[in-house]
mmCIF file of C-alpha atoms in Angstrom:
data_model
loop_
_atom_site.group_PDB
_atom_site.id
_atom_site.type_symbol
_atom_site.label_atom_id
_atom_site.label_comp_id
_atom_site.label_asym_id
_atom_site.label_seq_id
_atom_site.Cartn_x
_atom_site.Cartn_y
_atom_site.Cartn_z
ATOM 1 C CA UNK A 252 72.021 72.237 83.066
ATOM 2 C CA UNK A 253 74.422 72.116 79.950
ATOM 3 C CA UNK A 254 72.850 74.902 77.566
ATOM 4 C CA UNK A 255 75.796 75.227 74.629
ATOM 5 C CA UNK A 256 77.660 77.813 73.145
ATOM 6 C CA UNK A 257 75.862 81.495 72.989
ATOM 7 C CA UNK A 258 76.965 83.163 69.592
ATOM 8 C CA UNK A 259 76.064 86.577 70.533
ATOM 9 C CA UNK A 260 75.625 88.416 74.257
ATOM 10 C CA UNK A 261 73.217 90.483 75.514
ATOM 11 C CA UNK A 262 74.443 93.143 78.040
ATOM 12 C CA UNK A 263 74.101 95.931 79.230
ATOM 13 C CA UNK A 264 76.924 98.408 77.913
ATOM 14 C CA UNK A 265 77.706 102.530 78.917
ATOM 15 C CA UNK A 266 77.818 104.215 75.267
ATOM 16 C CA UNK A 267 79.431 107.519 76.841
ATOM 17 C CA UNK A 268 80.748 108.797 80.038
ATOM 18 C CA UNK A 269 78.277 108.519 82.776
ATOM 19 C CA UNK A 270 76.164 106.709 85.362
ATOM 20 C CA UNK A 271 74.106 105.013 82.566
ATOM 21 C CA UNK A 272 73.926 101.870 80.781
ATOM 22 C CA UNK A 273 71.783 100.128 78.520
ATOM 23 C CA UNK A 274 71.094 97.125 76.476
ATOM 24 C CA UNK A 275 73.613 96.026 73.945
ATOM 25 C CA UNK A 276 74.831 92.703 72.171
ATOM 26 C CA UNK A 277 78.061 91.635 70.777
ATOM 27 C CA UNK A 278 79.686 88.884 69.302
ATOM 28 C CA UNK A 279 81.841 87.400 71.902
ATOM 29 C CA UNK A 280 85.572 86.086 70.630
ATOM 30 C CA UNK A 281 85.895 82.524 69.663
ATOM 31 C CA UNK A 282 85.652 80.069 72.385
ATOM 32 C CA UNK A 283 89.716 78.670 72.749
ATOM 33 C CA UNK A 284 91.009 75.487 73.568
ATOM 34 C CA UNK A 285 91.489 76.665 77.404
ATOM 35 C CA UNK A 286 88.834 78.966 77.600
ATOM 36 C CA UNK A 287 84.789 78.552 79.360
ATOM 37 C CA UNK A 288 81.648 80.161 78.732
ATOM 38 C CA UNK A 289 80.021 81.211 81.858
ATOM 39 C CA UNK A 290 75.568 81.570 81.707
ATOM 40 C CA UNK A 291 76.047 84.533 84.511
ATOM 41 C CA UNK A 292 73.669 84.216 87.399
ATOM 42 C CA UNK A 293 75.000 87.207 89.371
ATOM 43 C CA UNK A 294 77.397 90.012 89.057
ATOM 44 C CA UNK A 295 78.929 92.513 91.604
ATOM 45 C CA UNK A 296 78.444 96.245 91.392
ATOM 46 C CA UNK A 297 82.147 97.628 92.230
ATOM 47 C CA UNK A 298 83.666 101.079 92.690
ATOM 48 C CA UNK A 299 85.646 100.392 89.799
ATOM 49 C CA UNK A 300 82.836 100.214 87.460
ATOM 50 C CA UNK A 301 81.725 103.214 88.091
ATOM 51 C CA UNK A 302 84.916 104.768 87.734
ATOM 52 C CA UNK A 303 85.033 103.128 84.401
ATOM 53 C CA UNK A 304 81.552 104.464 83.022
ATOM 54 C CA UNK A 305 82.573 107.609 84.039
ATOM 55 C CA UNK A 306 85.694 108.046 82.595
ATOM 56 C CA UNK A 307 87.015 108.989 85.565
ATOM 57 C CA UNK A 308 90.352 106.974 85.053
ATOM 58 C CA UNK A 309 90.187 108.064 81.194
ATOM 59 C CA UNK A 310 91.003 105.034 78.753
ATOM 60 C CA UNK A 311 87.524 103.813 78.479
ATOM 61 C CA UNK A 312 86.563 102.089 75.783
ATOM 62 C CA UNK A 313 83.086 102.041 74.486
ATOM 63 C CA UNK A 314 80.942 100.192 74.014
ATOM 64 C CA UNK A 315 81.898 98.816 77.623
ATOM 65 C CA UNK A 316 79.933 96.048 79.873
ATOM 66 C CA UNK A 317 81.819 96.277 82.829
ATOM 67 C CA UNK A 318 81.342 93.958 86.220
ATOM 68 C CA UNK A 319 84.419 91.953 87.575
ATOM 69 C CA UNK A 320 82.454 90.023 90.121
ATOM 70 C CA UNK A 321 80.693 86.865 88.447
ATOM 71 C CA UNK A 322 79.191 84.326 89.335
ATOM 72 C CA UNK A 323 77.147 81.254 87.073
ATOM 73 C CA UNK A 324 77.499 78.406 85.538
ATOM 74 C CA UNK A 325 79.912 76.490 83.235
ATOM 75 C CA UNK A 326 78.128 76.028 79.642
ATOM 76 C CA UNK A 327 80.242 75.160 77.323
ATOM 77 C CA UNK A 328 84.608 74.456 77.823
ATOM 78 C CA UNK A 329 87.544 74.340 75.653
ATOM 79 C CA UNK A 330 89.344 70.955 74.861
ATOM 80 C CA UNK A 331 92.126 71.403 76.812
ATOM 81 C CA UNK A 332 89.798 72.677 80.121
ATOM 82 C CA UNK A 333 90.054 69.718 82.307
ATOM 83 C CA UNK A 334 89.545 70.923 86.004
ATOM 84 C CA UNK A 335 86.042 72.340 85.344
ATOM 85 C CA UNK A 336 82.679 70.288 83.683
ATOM 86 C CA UNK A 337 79.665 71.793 82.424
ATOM 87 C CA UNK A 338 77.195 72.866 85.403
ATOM 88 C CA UNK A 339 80.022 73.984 88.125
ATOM 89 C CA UNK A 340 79.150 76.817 89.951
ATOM 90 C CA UNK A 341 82.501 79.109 89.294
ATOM 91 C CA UNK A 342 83.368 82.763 89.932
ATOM 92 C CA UNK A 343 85.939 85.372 88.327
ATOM 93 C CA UNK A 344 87.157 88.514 89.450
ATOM 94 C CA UNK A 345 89.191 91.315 88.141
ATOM 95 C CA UNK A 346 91.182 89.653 85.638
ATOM 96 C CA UNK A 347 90.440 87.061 82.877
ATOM 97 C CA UNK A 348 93.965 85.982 81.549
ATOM 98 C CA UNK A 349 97.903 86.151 82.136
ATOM 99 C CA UNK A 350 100.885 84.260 80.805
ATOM 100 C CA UNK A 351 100.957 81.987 84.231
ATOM 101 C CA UNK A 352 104.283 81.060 82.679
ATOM 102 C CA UNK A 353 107.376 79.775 85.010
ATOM 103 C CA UNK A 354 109.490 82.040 82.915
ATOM 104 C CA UNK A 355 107.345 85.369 83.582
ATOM 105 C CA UNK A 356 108.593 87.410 86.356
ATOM 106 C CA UNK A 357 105.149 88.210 87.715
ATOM 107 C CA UNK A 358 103.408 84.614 87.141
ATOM 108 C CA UNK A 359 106.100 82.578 88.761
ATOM 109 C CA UNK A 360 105.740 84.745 92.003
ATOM 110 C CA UNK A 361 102.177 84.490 91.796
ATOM 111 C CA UNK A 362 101.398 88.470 90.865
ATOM 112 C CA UNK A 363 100.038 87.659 87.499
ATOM 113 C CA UNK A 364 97.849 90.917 87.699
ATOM 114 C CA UNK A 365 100.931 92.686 86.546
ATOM 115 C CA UNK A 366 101.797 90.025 83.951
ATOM 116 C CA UNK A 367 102.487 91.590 80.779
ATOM 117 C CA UNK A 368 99.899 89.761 79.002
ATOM 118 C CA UNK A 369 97.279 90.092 81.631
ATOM 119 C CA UNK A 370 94.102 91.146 80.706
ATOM 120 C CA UNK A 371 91.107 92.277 83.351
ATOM 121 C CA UNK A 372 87.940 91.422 83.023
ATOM 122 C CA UNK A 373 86.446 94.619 81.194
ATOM 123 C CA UNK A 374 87.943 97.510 79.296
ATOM 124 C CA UNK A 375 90.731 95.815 77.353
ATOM 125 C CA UNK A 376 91.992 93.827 74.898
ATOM 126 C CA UNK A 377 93.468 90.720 74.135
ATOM 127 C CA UNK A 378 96.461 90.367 72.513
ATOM 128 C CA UNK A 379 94.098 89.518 69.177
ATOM 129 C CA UNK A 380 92.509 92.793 69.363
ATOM 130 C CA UNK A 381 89.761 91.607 70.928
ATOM 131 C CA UNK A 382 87.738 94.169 73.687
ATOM 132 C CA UNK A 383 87.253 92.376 76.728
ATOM 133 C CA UNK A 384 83.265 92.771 78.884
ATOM 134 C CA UNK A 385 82.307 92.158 81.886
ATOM 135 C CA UNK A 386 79.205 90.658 84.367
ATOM 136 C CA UNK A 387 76.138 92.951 83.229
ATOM 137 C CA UNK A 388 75.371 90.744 80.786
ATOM 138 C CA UNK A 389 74.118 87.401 80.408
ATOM 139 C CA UNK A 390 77.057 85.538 79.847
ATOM 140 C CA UNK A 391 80.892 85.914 79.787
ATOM 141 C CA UNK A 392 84.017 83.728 78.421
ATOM 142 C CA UNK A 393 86.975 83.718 79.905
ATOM 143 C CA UNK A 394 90.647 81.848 80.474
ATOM 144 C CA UNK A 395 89.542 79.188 82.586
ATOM 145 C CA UNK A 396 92.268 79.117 85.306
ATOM 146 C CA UNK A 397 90.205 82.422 85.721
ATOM 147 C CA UNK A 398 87.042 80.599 86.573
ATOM 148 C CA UNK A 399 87.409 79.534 89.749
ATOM 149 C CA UNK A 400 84.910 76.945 91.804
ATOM 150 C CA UNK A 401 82.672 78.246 94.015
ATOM 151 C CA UNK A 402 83.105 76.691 97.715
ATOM 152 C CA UNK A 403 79.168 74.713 98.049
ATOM 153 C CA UNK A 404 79.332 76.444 101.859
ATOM 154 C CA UNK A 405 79.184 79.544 100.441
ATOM 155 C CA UNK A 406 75.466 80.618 98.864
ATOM 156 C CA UNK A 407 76.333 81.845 95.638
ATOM 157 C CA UNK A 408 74.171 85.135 96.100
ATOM 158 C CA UNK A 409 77.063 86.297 98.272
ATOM 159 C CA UNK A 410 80.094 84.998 96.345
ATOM 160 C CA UNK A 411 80.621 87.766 93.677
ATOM 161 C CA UNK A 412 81.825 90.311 95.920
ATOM 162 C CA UNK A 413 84.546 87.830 97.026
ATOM 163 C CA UNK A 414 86.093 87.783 93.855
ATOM 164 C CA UNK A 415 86.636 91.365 94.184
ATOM 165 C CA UNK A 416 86.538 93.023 97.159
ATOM 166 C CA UNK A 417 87.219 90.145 99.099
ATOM 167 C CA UNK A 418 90.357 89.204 97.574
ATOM 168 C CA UNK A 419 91.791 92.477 97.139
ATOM 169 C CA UNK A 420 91.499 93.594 100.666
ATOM 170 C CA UNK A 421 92.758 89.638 101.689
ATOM 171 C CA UNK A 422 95.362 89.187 99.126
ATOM 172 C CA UNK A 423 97.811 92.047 100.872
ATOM 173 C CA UNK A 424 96.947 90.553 104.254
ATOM 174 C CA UNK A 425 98.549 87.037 102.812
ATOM 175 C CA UNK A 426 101.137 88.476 101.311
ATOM 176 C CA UNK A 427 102.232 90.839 104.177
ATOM 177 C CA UNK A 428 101.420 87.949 106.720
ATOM 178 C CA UNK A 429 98.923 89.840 108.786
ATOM 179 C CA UNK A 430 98.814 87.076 111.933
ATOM 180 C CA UNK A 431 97.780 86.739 115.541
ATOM 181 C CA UNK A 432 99.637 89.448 117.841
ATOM 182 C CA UNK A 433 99.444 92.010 115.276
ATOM 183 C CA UNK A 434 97.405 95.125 115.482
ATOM 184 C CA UNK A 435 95.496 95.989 112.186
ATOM 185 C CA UNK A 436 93.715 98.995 111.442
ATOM 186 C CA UNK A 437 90.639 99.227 108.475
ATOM 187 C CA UNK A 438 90.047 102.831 107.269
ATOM 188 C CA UNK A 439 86.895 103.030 105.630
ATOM 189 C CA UNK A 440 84.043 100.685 106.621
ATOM 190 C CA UNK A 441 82.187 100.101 103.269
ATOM 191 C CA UNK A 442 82.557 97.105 100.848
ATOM 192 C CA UNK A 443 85.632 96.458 101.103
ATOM 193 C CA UNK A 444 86.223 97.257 104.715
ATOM 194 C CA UNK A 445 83.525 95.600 106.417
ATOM 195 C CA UNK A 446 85.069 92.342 105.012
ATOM 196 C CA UNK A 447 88.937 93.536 105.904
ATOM 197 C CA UNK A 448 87.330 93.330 109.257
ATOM 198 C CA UNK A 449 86.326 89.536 109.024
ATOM 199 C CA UNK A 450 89.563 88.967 107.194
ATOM 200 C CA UNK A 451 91.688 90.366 109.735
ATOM 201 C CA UNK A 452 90.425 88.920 112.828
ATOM 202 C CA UNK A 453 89.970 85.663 111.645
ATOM 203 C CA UNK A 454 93.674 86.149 110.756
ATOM 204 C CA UNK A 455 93.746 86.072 114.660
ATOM 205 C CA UNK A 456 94.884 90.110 114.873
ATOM 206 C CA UNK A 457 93.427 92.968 117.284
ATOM 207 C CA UNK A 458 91.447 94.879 114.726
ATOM 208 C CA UNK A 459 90.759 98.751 114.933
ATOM 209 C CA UNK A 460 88.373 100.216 112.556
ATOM 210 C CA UNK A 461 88.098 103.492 111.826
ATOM 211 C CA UNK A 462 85.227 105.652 110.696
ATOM 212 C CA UNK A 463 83.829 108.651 110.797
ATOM 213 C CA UNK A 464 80.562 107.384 111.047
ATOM 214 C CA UNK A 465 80.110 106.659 114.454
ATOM 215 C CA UNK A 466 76.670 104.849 113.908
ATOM 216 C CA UNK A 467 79.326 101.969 112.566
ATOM 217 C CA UNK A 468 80.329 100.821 116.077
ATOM 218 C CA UNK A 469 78.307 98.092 116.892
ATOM 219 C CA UNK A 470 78.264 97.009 113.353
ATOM 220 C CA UNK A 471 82.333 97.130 113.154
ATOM 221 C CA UNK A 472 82.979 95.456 116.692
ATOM 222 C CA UNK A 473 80.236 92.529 115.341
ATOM 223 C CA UNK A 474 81.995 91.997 112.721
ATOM 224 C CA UNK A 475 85.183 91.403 114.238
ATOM 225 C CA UNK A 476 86.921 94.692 115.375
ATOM 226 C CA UNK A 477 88.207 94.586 119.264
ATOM 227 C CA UNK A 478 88.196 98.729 118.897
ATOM 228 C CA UNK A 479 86.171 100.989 117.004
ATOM 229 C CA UNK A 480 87.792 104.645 116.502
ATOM 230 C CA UNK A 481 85.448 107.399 115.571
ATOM 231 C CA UNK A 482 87.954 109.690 113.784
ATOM 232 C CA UNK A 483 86.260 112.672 114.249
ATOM 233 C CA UNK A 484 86.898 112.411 118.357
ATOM 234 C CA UNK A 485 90.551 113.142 118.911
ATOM 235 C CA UNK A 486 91.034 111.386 122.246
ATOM 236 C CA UNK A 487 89.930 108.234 120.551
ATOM 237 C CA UNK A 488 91.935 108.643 117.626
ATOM 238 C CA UNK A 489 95.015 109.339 120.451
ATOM 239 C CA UNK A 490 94.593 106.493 122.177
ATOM 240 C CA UNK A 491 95.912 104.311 119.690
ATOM 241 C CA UNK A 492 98.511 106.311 117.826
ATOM 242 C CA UNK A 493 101.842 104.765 117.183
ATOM 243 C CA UNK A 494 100.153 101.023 117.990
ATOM 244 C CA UNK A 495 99.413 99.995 114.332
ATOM 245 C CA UNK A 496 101.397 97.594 112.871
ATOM 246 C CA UNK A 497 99.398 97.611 109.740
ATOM 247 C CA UNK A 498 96.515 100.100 108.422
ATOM 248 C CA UNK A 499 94.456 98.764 105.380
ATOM 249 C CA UNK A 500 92.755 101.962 103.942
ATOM 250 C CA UNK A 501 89.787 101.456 101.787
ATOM 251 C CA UNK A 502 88.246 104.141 101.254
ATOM 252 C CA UNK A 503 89.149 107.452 99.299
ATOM 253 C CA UNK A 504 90.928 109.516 102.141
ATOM 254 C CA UNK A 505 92.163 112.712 100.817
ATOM 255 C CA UNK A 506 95.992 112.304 100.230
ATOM 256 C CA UNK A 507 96.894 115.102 102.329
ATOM 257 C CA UNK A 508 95.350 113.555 105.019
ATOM 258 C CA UNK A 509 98.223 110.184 104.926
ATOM 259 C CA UNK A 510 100.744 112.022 107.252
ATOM 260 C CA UNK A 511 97.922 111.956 110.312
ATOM 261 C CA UNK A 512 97.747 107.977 108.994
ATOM 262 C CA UNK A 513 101.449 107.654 109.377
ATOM 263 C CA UNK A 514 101.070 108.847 113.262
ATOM 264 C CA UNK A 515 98.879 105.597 113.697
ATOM 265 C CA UNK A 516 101.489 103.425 112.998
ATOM 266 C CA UNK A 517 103.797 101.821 115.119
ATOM 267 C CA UNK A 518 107.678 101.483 114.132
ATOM 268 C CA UNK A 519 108.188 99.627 111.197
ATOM 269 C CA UNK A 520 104.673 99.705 110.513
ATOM 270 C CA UNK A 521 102.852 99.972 107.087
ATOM 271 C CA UNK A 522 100.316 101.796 105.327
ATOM 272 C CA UNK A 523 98.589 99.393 102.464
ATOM 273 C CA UNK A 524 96.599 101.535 100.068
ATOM 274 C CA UNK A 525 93.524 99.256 98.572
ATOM 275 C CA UNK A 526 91.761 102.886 97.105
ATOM 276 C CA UNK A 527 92.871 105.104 94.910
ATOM 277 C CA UNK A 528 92.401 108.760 96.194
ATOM 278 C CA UNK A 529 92.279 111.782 93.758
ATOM 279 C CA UNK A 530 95.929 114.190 93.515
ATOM 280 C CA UNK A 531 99.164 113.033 94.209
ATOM 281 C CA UNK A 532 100.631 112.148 97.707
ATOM 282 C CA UNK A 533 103.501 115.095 98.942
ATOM 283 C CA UNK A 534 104.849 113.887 102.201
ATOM 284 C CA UNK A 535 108.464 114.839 103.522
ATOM 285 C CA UNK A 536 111.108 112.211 103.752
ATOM 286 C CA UNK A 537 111.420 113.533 107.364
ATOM 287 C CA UNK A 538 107.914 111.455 108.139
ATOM 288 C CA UNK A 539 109.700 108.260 106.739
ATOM 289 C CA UNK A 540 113.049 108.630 108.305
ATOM 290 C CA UNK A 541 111.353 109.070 111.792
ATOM 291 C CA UNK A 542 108.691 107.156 111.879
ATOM 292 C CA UNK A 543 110.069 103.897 109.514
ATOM 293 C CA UNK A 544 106.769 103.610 108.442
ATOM 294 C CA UNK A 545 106.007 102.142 104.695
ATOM 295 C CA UNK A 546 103.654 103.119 102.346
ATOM 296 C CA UNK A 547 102.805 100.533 99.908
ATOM 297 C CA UNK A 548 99.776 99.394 97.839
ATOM 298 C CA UNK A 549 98.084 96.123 96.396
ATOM 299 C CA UNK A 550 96.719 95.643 92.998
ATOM 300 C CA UNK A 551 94.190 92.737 92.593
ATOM 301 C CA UNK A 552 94.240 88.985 93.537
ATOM 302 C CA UNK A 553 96.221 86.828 91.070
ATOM 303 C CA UNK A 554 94.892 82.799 90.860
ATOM 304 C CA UNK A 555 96.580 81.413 93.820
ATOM 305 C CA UNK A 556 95.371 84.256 96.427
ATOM 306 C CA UNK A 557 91.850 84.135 94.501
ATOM 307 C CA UNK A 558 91.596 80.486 95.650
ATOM 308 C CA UNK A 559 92.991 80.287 98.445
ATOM 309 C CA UNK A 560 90.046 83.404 98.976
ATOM 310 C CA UNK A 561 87.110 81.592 98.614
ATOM 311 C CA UNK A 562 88.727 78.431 101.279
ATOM 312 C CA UNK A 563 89.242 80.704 103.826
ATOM 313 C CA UNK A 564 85.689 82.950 103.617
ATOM 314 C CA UNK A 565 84.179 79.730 103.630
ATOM 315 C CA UNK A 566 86.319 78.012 106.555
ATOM 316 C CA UNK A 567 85.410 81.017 108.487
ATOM 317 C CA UNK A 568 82.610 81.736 107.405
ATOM 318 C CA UNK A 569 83.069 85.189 106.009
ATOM 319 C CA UNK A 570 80.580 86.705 103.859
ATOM 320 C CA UNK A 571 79.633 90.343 102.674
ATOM 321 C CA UNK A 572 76.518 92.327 103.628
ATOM 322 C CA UNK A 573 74.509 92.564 100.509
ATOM 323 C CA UNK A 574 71.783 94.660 98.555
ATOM 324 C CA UNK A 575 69.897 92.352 95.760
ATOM 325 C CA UNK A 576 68.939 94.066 92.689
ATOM 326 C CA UNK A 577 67.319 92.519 89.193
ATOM 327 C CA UNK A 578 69.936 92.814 86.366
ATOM 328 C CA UNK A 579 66.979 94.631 84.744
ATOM 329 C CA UNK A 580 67.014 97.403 86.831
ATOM 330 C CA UNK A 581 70.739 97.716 86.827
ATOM 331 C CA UNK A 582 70.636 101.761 86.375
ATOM 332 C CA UNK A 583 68.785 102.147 90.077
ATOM 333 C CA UNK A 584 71.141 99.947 90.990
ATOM 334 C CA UNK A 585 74.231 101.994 90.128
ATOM 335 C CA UNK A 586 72.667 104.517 91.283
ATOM 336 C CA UNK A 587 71.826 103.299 94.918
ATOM 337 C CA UNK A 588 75.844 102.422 94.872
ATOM 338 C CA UNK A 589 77.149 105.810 93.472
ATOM 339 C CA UNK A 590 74.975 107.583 96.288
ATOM 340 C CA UNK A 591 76.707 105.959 98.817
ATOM 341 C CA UNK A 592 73.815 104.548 99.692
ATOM 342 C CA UNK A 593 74.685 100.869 99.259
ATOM 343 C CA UNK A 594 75.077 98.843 102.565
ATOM 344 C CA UNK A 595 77.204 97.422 101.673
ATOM 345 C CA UNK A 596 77.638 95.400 98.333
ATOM 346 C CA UNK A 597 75.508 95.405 95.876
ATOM 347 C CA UNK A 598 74.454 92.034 93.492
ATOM 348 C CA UNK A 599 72.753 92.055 90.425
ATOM 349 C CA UNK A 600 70.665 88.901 89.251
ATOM 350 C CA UNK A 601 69.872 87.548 86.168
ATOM 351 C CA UNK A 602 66.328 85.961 86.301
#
């Protein structure tokens, strides 16, 4: 099982802004006293990756070998690493390394995504200098309170969009405290809303999803939604405005579109923001006097949430709905996801 130390990994990196990558090695940084080397087995395919190829968020570095949803096995760990051995099955998401210092006003309140030290997974540095890569590659090392044990419930083909998708859409359900009673809408039934869905009603909430793809009905009310809303028909979209008391949207809604979304909401209600829609949103402070609605948004999972993740999917038995792909043919692969064609996650595998 235990394979040792790999002095250089092969990946596959974009060069230059666009939908393609292709094979590259590099030397990764030296293995610390708290840090693990993870022999990747699979790895995610998220939105954010291809935003990052792209350019589309500007600030890319290349060389870049992005994926932020791993999953493989523990080869070699720091001296100081005591809560993982070689062979576990672990997982890591978004982010590879904060302070997690009492003193640090994010760690101690459990946001260490917006600790100042925090790094992500791919596209940026470590306080040495050091570029940070993702999961398209063959191995990764990382922080290891940032490699987190994979639940043996869960088959590990369908844990790496958990460490993602999974905890970002659950993380602002925690932290809100979505619970029974409430009524929660999910905009935007893709890979991250089909598992706000499961989230949500095993959360013990009436869940309304809402799509404009009304072939999603059966799918959404399977999965966990007591209504589905086509949002193209107008009496069904009326027939629960103003009952909301929370409306996750996940998926790219143009932002002059949010003060329809506000109408959804009941008093006091609140409008989470998991995407990140192009232009800037321009809503009068009329809308938010009247309605006492909130808008608010959610970065990433920090380590708490990110465990406490992976218990619940595999208490209740949440899990995405997945497209397999070899890591070899990771370019069809991107593009299957950047055609929209992906149903809904997709997983490379290293063979």
């Amino acid at each position: 099982m235990v394979e040792g130390k790999i002095n250089e990994i092969h990946g596959w990196a974009a060069m230059k802004p666009g939908l393609k990558v292709e094979p590259w090695s590099y030397t990764p940084r030296p293995l610390s006293d708290t840090d693990v080397e993870i022999k990747i087995e699979y790895s995610g395919i998220c939105g954010s990756d291809l935003h990052t190829i792209k350019e589309e968020w500007g600030g890319t570095m290349y060389p870049a070998i992005v994926g932020h949803e791993i999953v493989g096995r523990v080869i070699t760990k720091g001296s100081k690493v005591t809560h993982l051995e070689e062979g576990d099955l672990v997982g890591v998401g978004a982010q590879v390394h904060a302070c997690l210092e009492n003193s640090c006003n994010a760690c101690s309140r459990d946001l260490d995504p917006h600790c100042p030290k925090s790094v992500f997974t791919y596209n940026a540095k470590y306080t040495d200098g050091e570029q940070a890569h993702g999961g398209y590659a063959e191995a990764v090392r990382v922080n290891s309170n940032y490699a987190f044990k994979i639940p043996a419930s869960i088959d590990p083909v369908y844990a790496p969009p958990l460490m993602c998708a999974g905890a970002t859409v659950f993380s602002p359900m925690l932290r809100k405290g979505v619970k029974k009673g409430d009524r929660v809408g999910i905009i935007g039934i893709g890979g991250l809303g089909h598992l706000a869905i499961q989230y949500a009603h095993a959360l013990g909430a009436e869940v309304v999803a809402f799509s404009h793809s009304p072939n999603k009905r059966d799918e959404c009310l399977t999965l966990g939604a007591s209504i589905f809303v086509n949002t193209a028909n107008e009496e069904e979209v009326n027939a629960v405005r103003g009952t909301l008391n929370y409306l996750f949207v996940t998926s790219n809604s143009h932002t002059s579109q949010y003060g329809n979304l506000v109408s959804w909401m009941d008093f006091g209600g609140q409008v989470v923001l998991l995407a990140l829609p192009e232009g800037e949103l321009n809503m009068s402070p009329r809308v938010f006097i009247k309605s006492e609605v909130a808008i608010t948004g959610s970065l990433i999972a920090g380590v708490k949430v990110l465990k406490e993740t992976l218990e619940f999917s595999a208490k209740h038995k949440i899990f995405p709905t997945i497209e397999r792909f070899p890591m070899d043919r990771v370019n069809e692969a991107i593009e299957h996801v950047s055609s929209g064609k992906a149903r809904y996650r997709v997983v490379l595998e290293n063979k």
